[in-house]
Amino acid sequence: MSVDIGLITGIVVIGIILIGVIGNVLTLVVIISYHPLRDVTGMFLANLAVADLLQSTFGMPLIAVSAFRRQWIFGETLCTISGLTNSLFCIASVLTLTAISVDRWLTIVFPLKYRAWLTVVRVRIVLAYIWLQALTIAFLPVLGWSRFIHVAF
């Protein structure tokens, strides 16, 4: 029995896109509407939701189309842009998860010093650093260090 991997991959990616958009929009709505979540940890969670929402809306649709077509049909320029956005949003997401882990570790290990150490200003600096580092790493192939390539399914 022959299974069309491109079709299955495309359907799975569309499912991930839908779940990612709905879940992250709902997460942002809850963080914005529920004032106790507007703290340091909420800022990290909101940043994670934004990175994942951007990945779902900008990074993944071209992948879904390519999976259905079983080839990249968008040209070299869009391949570079797609590679850059996918890298940017994934790196930002992973770095945010790392920051959340450090935030939780500080809360547990240093509960009395936590509020003095992690202020809103410091968290904003950390979030700016996360996006700056993600952008720097994602941009390296555009500047000639390594490259983005598309592969056939």
Short mmCIF file of N, CA and C in Angstrom, two decimals:
data_model
loop_
_atom_site.label_atom_id
_atom_site.label_comp_id
_atom_site.label_asym_id
_atom_site.label_seq_id
_atom_site.Cartn_x
_atom_site.Cartn_y
_atom_site.Cartn_z
N MET A 1 0.84 -1.17 0.00
CA MET A 1 0.00 0.00 0.00
C MET A 1 0.89 1.25 0.00
N SER A 2 0.68 2.12 -0.94
CA SER A 2 1.48 3.33 -1.07
C SER A 2 0.85 4.47 -0.26
N VAL A 3 1.68 5.11 0.51
CA VAL A 3 1.23 6.24 1.32
C VAL A 3 1.89 7.51 0.78
N ASP A 4 1.08 8.51 0.53
CA ASP A 4 1.62 9.78 0.05
C ASP A 4 2.13 10.59 1.23
N ILE A 5 3.44 10.56 1.43
CA ILE A 5 4.07 11.24 2.56
C ILE A 5 3.85 12.75 2.48
N GLY A 6 3.87 13.30 1.27
CA GLY A 6 3.65 14.74 1.11
C GLY A 6 2.27 15.15 1.60
N LEU A 7 1.26 14.36 1.27
CA LEU A 7 -0.11 14.66 1.70
C LEU A 7 -0.23 14.57 3.22
N ILE A 8 0.30 13.51 3.79
CA ILE A 8 0.24 13.34 5.24
C ILE A 8 0.99 14.47 5.94
N THR A 9 2.18 14.80 5.45
CA THR A 9 2.97 15.88 6.04
C THR A 9 2.22 17.20 5.96
N GLY A 10 1.64 17.49 4.81
CA GLY A 10 0.88 18.73 4.63
C GLY A 10 -0.29 18.83 5.58
N ILE A 11 -1.02 17.74 5.74
CA ILE A 11 -2.17 17.72 6.66
C ILE A 11 -1.72 17.92 8.10
N VAL A 12 -0.64 17.26 8.48
CA VAL A 12 -0.11 17.41 9.85
C VAL A 12 0.35 18.85 10.08
N VAL A 13 1.04 19.44 9.11
CA VAL A 13 1.52 20.82 9.26
C VAL A 13 0.34 21.78 9.37
N ILE A 14 -0.70 21.58 8.58
CA ILE A 14 -1.89 22.44 8.69
C ILE A 14 -2.53 22.30 10.07
N GLY A 15 -2.60 21.07 10.59
CA GLY A 15 -3.11 20.87 11.94
C GLY A 15 -2.28 21.60 12.98
N ILE A 16 -0.96 21.55 12.84
CA ILE A 16 -0.08 22.25 13.77
C ILE A 16 -0.28 23.76 13.65
N ILE A 17 -0.44 24.25 12.43
CA ILE A 17 -0.69 25.69 12.23
C ILE A 17 -1.97 26.11 12.95
N LEU A 18 -3.05 25.37 12.75
CA LEU A 18 -4.33 25.71 13.37
C LEU A 18 -4.24 25.69 14.89
N ILE A 19 -3.66 24.63 15.43
CA ILE A 19 -3.52 24.52 16.89
C ILE A 19 -2.60 25.63 17.41
N GLY A 20 -1.53 25.91 16.68
CA GLY A 20 -0.59 26.95 17.10
C GLY A 20 -1.22 28.33 17.11
N VAL A 21 -1.97 28.65 16.07
CA VAL A 21 -2.62 29.97 16.01
C VAL A 21 -3.67 30.10 17.11
N ILE A 22 -4.56 29.14 17.19
CA ILE A 22 -5.65 29.21 18.17
C ILE A 22 -5.09 29.21 19.60
N GLY A 23 -4.20 28.28 19.89
CA GLY A 23 -3.66 28.16 21.24
C GLY A 23 -2.87 29.39 21.68
N ASN A 24 -2.06 29.93 20.79
CA ASN A 24 -1.24 31.08 21.17
C ASN A 24 -2.03 32.37 21.23
N VAL A 25 -3.04 32.52 20.38
CA VAL A 25 -3.92 33.69 20.49
C VAL A 25 -4.68 33.63 21.81
N LEU A 26 -5.21 32.46 22.15
CA LEU A 26 -5.91 32.33 23.43
C LEU A 26 -4.98 32.59 24.62
N THR A 27 -3.76 32.12 24.53
CA THR A 27 -2.78 32.37 25.59
C THR A 27 -2.54 33.87 25.76
N LEU A 28 -2.35 34.58 24.65
CA LEU A 28 -2.14 36.02 24.73
C LEU A 28 -3.36 36.75 25.27
N VAL A 29 -4.56 36.32 24.88
CA VAL A 29 -5.79 36.94 25.39
C VAL A 29 -5.88 36.76 26.90
N VAL A 30 -5.57 35.56 27.39
CA VAL A 30 -5.62 35.31 28.83
C VAL A 30 -4.58 36.15 29.56
N ILE A 31 -3.37 36.22 29.05
CA ILE A 31 -2.32 37.00 29.72
C ILE A 31 -2.69 38.48 29.74
N ILE A 32 -3.25 38.98 28.65
CA ILE A 32 -3.63 40.39 28.59
C ILE A 32 -4.83 40.68 29.50
N SER A 33 -5.81 39.78 29.55
CA SER A 33 -7.02 40.06 30.33
C SER A 33 -6.91 39.75 31.81
N TYR A 34 -6.07 38.84 32.20
CA TYR A 34 -5.98 38.42 33.60
C TYR A 34 -4.76 39.10 34.23
N HIS A 35 -4.99 40.15 35.00
CA HIS A 35 -3.92 41.00 35.52
C HIS A 35 -2.85 40.28 36.35
N PRO A 36 -3.18 39.26 37.15
CA PRO A 36 -2.10 38.57 37.88
C PRO A 36 -1.06 37.91 36.97
N LEU A 37 -1.39 37.67 35.71
CA LEU A 37 -0.42 37.08 34.78
C LEU A 37 0.48 38.12 34.12
N ARG A 38 0.29 39.37 34.45
CA ARG A 38 1.13 40.42 33.89
C ARG A 38 2.35 40.66 34.77
N ASP A 39 3.00 39.59 35.13
CA ASP A 39 4.21 39.68 35.93
C ASP A 39 5.40 39.24 35.09
N VAL A 40 6.52 39.03 35.74
CA VAL A 40 7.74 38.63 35.05
C VAL A 40 7.55 37.33 34.29
N THR A 41 6.99 36.33 34.94
CA THR A 41 6.76 35.05 34.28
C THR A 41 5.77 35.19 33.13
N GLY A 42 4.75 36.01 33.32
CA GLY A 42 3.78 36.27 32.26
C GLY A 42 4.42 36.91 31.04
N MET A 43 5.41 37.76 31.28
CA MET A 43 6.12 38.38 30.15
C MET A 43 6.86 37.33 29.34
N PHE A 44 7.49 36.38 30.03
CA PHE A 44 8.17 35.30 29.32
C PHE A 44 7.16 34.44 28.55
N LEU A 45 6.04 34.12 29.19
CA LEU A 45 5.02 33.30 28.53
C LEU A 45 4.43 34.02 27.32
N ALA A 46 4.20 35.32 27.45
CA ALA A 46 3.69 36.10 26.32
C ALA A 46 4.69 36.11 25.17
N ASN A 47 5.97 36.24 25.50
CA ASN A 47 7.00 36.23 24.46
C ASN A 47 7.04 34.88 23.74
N LEU A 48 6.91 33.80 24.51
CA LEU A 48 6.85 32.47 23.91
C LEU A 48 5.65 32.33 23.00
N ALA A 49 4.50 32.82 23.45
CA ALA A 49 3.28 32.75 22.63
C ALA A 49 3.44 33.56 21.35
N VAL A 50 4.06 34.73 21.43
CA VAL A 50 4.27 35.57 20.24
C VAL A 50 5.20 34.86 19.26
N ALA A 51 6.31 34.31 19.75
CA ALA A 51 7.25 33.61 18.87
C ALA A 51 6.58 32.42 18.19
N ASP A 52 5.80 31.66 18.94
CA ASP A 52 5.13 30.49 18.37
C ASP A 52 3.99 30.89 17.43
N LEU A 53 3.30 31.98 17.74
CA LEU A 53 2.25 32.47 16.85
C LEU A 53 2.85 32.95 15.53
N LEU A 54 3.95 33.66 15.59
CA LEU A 54 4.62 34.10 14.37
C LEU A 54 5.12 32.92 13.55
N GLN A 55 5.63 31.90 14.22
CA GLN A 55 6.07 30.69 13.52
C GLN A 55 4.89 30.04 12.80
N SER A 56 3.75 29.97 13.50
CA SER A 56 2.57 29.33 12.92
C SER A 56 2.01 30.11 11.74
N THR A 57 2.08 31.44 11.80
CA THR A 57 1.46 32.24 10.74
C THR A 57 2.40 32.55 9.58
N PHE A 58 3.69 32.76 9.87
CA PHE A 58 4.61 33.13 8.79
C PHE A 58 5.57 32.01 8.40
N GLY A 59 5.97 31.20 9.35
CA GLY A 59 6.98 30.19 9.07
C GLY A 59 6.47 28.91 8.45
N MET A 60 5.26 28.49 8.84
CA MET A 60 4.81 27.16 8.46
C MET A 60 3.93 27.05 7.21
N PRO A 61 3.18 28.07 6.81
CA PRO A 61 2.31 27.90 5.64
C PRO A 61 3.05 27.49 4.36
N LEU A 62 4.22 28.06 4.12
CA LEU A 62 4.96 27.69 2.92
C LEU A 62 5.43 26.24 2.99
N ILE A 63 5.73 25.79 4.19
CA ILE A 63 6.12 24.39 4.38
C ILE A 63 4.95 23.47 4.05
N ALA A 64 3.75 23.86 4.47
CA ALA A 64 2.57 23.04 4.17
C ALA A 64 2.33 22.95 2.67
N VAL A 65 2.41 24.08 1.98
CA VAL A 65 2.21 24.07 0.53
C VAL A 65 3.27 23.22 -0.15
N SER A 66 4.51 23.37 0.29
CA SER A 66 5.60 22.57 -0.29
C SER A 66 5.40 21.08 -0.05
N ALA A 67 4.85 20.74 1.10
CA ALA A 67 4.60 19.32 1.40
C ALA A 67 3.55 18.77 0.45
N PHE A 68 2.47 19.53 0.25
CA PHE A 68 1.43 19.07 -0.68
C PHE A 68 1.96 18.96 -2.11
N ARG A 69 2.78 19.91 -2.52
CA ARG A 69 3.33 19.91 -3.88
C ARG A 69 4.54 18.99 -4.02
N ARG A 70 5.08 18.57 -2.89
CA ARG A 70 6.26 17.70 -2.82
C ARG A 70 7.50 18.32 -3.45
N GLN A 71 7.51 19.66 -3.48
CA GLN A 71 8.67 20.40 -3.95
C GLN A 71 8.52 21.87 -3.56
N TRP A 72 9.63 22.58 -3.54
CA TRP A 72 9.60 24.01 -3.25
C TRP A 72 9.27 24.74 -4.54
N ILE A 73 8.20 25.50 -4.55
CA ILE A 73 7.75 26.16 -5.78
C ILE A 73 7.86 27.68 -5.70
N PHE A 74 8.43 28.20 -4.62
CA PHE A 74 8.38 29.63 -4.37
C PHE A 74 9.64 30.39 -4.76
N GLY A 75 10.62 29.72 -5.31
CA GLY A 75 11.83 30.41 -5.74
C GLY A 75 12.87 30.57 -4.64
N GLU A 76 14.04 31.01 -5.07
CA GLU A 76 15.19 31.11 -4.19
C GLU A 76 15.03 32.21 -3.12
N THR A 77 14.48 33.35 -3.52
CA THR A 77 14.33 34.46 -2.58
C THR A 77 13.39 34.09 -1.44
N LEU A 78 12.25 33.52 -1.78
CA LEU A 78 11.30 33.12 -0.73
C LEU A 78 11.84 31.96 0.09
N CYS A 79 12.69 31.15 -0.48
CA CYS A 79 13.35 30.08 0.28
C CYS A 79 14.23 30.70 1.36
N THR A 80 14.97 31.72 1.01
CA THR A 80 15.83 32.40 1.98
C THR A 80 14.99 33.08 3.06
N ILE A 81 13.92 33.77 2.64
CA ILE A 81 13.05 34.44 3.61
C ILE A 81 12.38 33.41 4.53
N SER A 82 11.92 32.31 3.96
CA SER A 82 11.29 31.25 4.75
C SER A 82 12.29 30.64 5.73
N GLY A 83 13.49 30.38 5.28
CA GLY A 83 14.52 29.85 6.16
C GLY A 83 14.85 30.80 7.28
N LEU A 84 14.92 32.09 6.95
CA LEU A 84 15.20 33.10 7.96
C LEU A 84 14.09 33.18 8.99
N THR A 85 12.83 33.24 8.55
CA THR A 85 11.72 33.35 9.50
C THR A 85 11.57 32.08 10.34
N ASN A 86 11.70 30.93 9.71
CA ASN A 86 11.61 29.68 10.49
C ASN A 86 12.71 29.62 11.54
N SER A 87 13.92 29.98 11.16
CA SER A 87 15.03 29.98 12.12
C SER A 87 14.80 31.01 13.22
N LEU A 88 14.42 32.22 12.83
CA LEU A 88 14.22 33.30 13.79
C LEU A 88 13.20 32.93 14.85
N PHE A 89 12.04 32.47 14.43
CA PHE A 89 10.97 32.20 15.38
C PHE A 89 11.26 30.95 16.23
N CYS A 90 11.89 29.95 15.64
CA CYS A 90 12.24 28.75 16.41
C CYS A 90 13.32 29.05 17.44
N ILE A 91 14.33 29.81 17.05
CA ILE A 91 15.40 30.17 17.99
C ILE A 91 14.84 31.03 19.11
N ALA A 92 13.99 32.00 18.78
CA ALA A 92 13.38 32.85 19.81
C ALA A 92 12.55 32.01 20.78
N SER A 93 11.86 31.03 20.25
CA SER A 93 11.04 30.16 21.08
C SER A 93 11.90 29.34 22.04
N VAL A 94 12.96 28.75 21.53
CA VAL A 94 13.85 27.92 22.37
C VAL A 94 14.55 28.78 23.41
N LEU A 95 15.02 29.96 23.02
CA LEU A 95 15.68 30.83 24.00
C LEU A 95 14.69 31.31 25.06
N THR A 96 13.45 31.54 24.68
CA THR A 96 12.43 31.92 25.66
C THR A 96 12.15 30.77 26.62
N LEU A 97 12.08 29.55 26.11
CA LEU A 97 11.91 28.40 27.00
C LEU A 97 13.08 28.29 27.98
N THR A 98 14.27 28.58 27.51
CA THR A 98 15.44 28.57 28.38
C THR A 98 15.30 29.64 29.47
N ALA A 99 14.87 30.84 29.06
CA ALA A 99 14.68 31.92 30.04
C ALA A 99 13.60 31.56 31.06
N ILE A 100 12.53 30.92 30.61
CA ILE A 100 11.48 30.48 31.53
C ILE A 100 12.05 29.47 32.53
N SER A 101 12.89 28.57 32.06
CA SER A 101 13.51 27.58 32.96
C SER A 101 14.39 28.27 34.00
N VAL A 102 15.18 29.24 33.57
CA VAL A 102 16.02 29.98 34.51
C VAL A 102 15.14 30.76 35.49
N ASP A 103 14.08 31.37 35.00
CA ASP A 103 13.14 32.10 35.85
C ASP A 103 12.56 31.19 36.93
N ARG A 104 12.11 30.01 36.55
CA ARG A 104 11.54 29.07 37.52
C ARG A 104 12.60 28.58 38.50
N TRP A 105 13.82 28.34 38.00
CA TRP A 105 14.91 27.90 38.87
C TRP A 105 15.21 28.96 39.92
N LEU A 106 15.29 30.23 39.48
CA LEU A 106 15.55 31.31 40.44
C LEU A 106 14.44 31.42 41.48
N THR A 107 13.21 31.20 41.04
CA THR A 107 12.08 31.26 41.97
C THR A 107 12.19 30.19 43.05
N ILE A 108 12.62 29.02 42.67
CA ILE A 108 12.69 27.90 43.61
C ILE A 108 13.93 28.00 44.51
N VAL A 109 15.07 28.30 43.91
CA VAL A 109 16.32 28.28 44.65
C VAL A 109 16.53 29.56 45.49
N PHE A 110 16.07 30.69 44.98
CA PHE A 110 16.25 31.97 45.67
C PHE A 110 14.91 32.69 45.83
N PRO A 111 13.97 32.12 46.57
CA PRO A 111 12.63 32.71 46.65
C PRO A 111 12.60 34.10 47.28
N LEU A 112 13.51 34.39 48.20
CA LEU A 112 13.50 35.69 48.86
C LEU A 112 14.18 36.79 48.05
N LYS A 113 15.07 36.41 47.17
CA LYS A 113 15.80 37.39 46.35
C LYS A 113 15.22 37.53 44.94
N TYR A 114 14.33 36.63 44.58
CA TYR A 114 13.81 36.56 43.21
C TYR A 114 13.24 37.89 42.72
N ARG A 115 12.36 38.49 43.50
CA ARG A 115 11.69 39.73 43.06
C ARG A 115 12.67 40.89 42.89
N ALA A 116 13.71 40.89 43.69
CA ALA A 116 14.72 41.95 43.56
C ALA A 116 15.60 41.73 42.32
N TRP A 117 15.85 40.48 42.01
CA TRP A 117 16.71 40.17 40.87
C TRP A 117 16.00 40.30 39.53
N LEU A 118 14.79 39.73 39.42
CA LEU A 118 14.09 39.76 38.14
C LEU A 118 13.03 40.85 38.15
N THR A 119 13.45 42.03 37.77
CA THR A 119 12.53 43.15 37.66
C THR A 119 11.99 43.21 36.23
N VAL A 120 10.97 44.00 36.04
CA VAL A 120 10.37 44.16 34.71
C VAL A 120 11.41 44.70 33.72
N VAL A 121 12.22 45.63 34.17
CA VAL A 121 13.25 46.21 33.29
C VAL A 121 14.26 45.14 32.88
N ARG A 122 14.69 44.31 33.81
CA ARG A 122 15.65 43.25 33.48
C ARG A 122 15.05 42.22 32.55
N VAL A 123 13.77 41.90 32.75
CA VAL A 123 13.12 40.94 31.86
C VAL A 123 13.01 41.52 30.45
N ARG A 124 12.71 42.79 30.34
CA ARG A 124 12.66 43.42 29.01
C ARG A 124 14.01 43.35 28.32
N ILE A 125 15.07 43.54 29.07
CA ILE A 125 16.43 43.43 28.52
C ILE A 125 16.68 41.99 28.05
N VAL A 126 16.28 41.02 28.86
CA VAL A 126 16.45 39.61 28.48
C VAL A 126 15.65 39.31 27.21
N LEU A 127 14.42 39.79 27.12
CA LEU A 127 13.59 39.54 25.94
C LEU A 127 14.19 40.21 24.70
N ALA A 128 14.71 41.43 24.86
CA ALA A 128 15.37 42.09 23.73
C ALA A 128 16.60 41.30 23.29
N TYR A 129 17.35 40.79 24.27
CA TYR A 129 18.51 39.97 23.95
C TYR A 129 18.10 38.70 23.20
N ILE A 130 17.03 38.07 23.65
CA ILE A 130 16.55 36.85 22.99
C ILE A 130 16.27 37.12 21.52
N TRP A 131 15.54 38.18 21.22
CA TRP A 131 15.20 38.47 19.82
C TRP A 131 16.43 38.92 19.02
N LEU A 132 17.33 39.66 19.65
CA LEU A 132 18.55 40.08 18.96
C LEU A 132 19.43 38.88 18.63
N GLN A 133 19.59 37.96 19.59
CA GLN A 133 20.39 36.77 19.32
C GLN A 133 19.73 35.90 18.26
N ALA A 134 18.42 35.73 18.35
CA ALA A 134 17.71 34.91 17.36
C ALA A 134 17.86 35.52 15.97
N LEU A 135 17.73 36.83 15.87
CA LEU A 135 17.86 37.51 14.57
C LEU A 135 19.28 37.38 14.03
N THR A 136 20.25 37.52 14.91
CA THR A 136 21.66 37.40 14.49
C THR A 136 21.94 36.00 13.94
N ILE A 137 21.53 34.99 14.66
CA ILE A 137 21.79 33.61 14.21
C ILE A 137 21.00 33.29 12.95
N ALA A 138 19.75 33.74 12.87
CA ALA A 138 18.93 33.45 11.69
C ALA A 138 19.45 34.17 10.46
N PHE A 139 20.10 35.31 10.65
CA PHE A 139 20.57 36.10 9.52
C PHE A 139 21.91 35.62 8.96
N LEU A 140 22.63 34.80 9.69
CA LEU A 140 23.96 34.37 9.24
C LEU A 140 23.95 33.72 7.86
N PRO A 141 23.01 32.81 7.53
CA PRO A 141 23.01 32.25 6.18
C PRO A 141 22.74 33.30 5.09
N VAL A 142 21.97 34.32 5.40
CA VAL A 142 21.72 35.39 4.43
C VAL A 142 23.01 36.16 4.15
N LEU A 143 23.86 36.28 5.16
CA LEU A 143 25.12 37.00 5.01
C LEU A 143 26.25 36.14 4.45
N GLY A 144 25.96 34.88 4.14
CA GLY A 144 26.95 34.03 3.49
C GLY A 144 27.55 32.94 4.36
N TRP A 145 27.22 32.90 5.64
CA TRP A 145 27.73 31.84 6.49
C TRP A 145 26.71 30.72 6.50
N SER A 146 27.02 29.62 5.84
CA SER A 146 26.10 28.53 5.60
C SER A 146 25.05 28.97 4.58
N ARG A 147 23.97 28.25 4.47
CA ARG A 147 22.94 28.61 3.50
C ARG A 147 21.65 27.86 3.79
N PHE A 148 20.57 28.40 3.28
CA PHE A 148 19.29 27.73 3.35
C PHE A 148 19.12 26.91 2.08
N ILE A 149 18.69 25.66 2.21
CA ILE A 149 18.45 24.84 1.03
C ILE A 149 17.06 24.22 1.16
N HIS A 150 16.44 23.99 0.03
CA HIS A 150 15.16 23.30 0.08
C HIS A 150 15.38 21.87 -0.39
N VAL A 151 14.65 20.96 0.21
CA VAL A 151 14.76 19.56 -0.12
C VAL A 151 13.42 19.06 -0.61
N ALA A 152 13.44 18.07 -1.46
CA ALA A 152 12.22 17.47 -1.98
C ALA A 152 11.70 16.42 -0.99
N PHE A 153 10.41 16.24 -0.98
CA PHE A 153 9.79 15.24 -0.10
C PHE A 153 9.85 13.88 -0.77
#
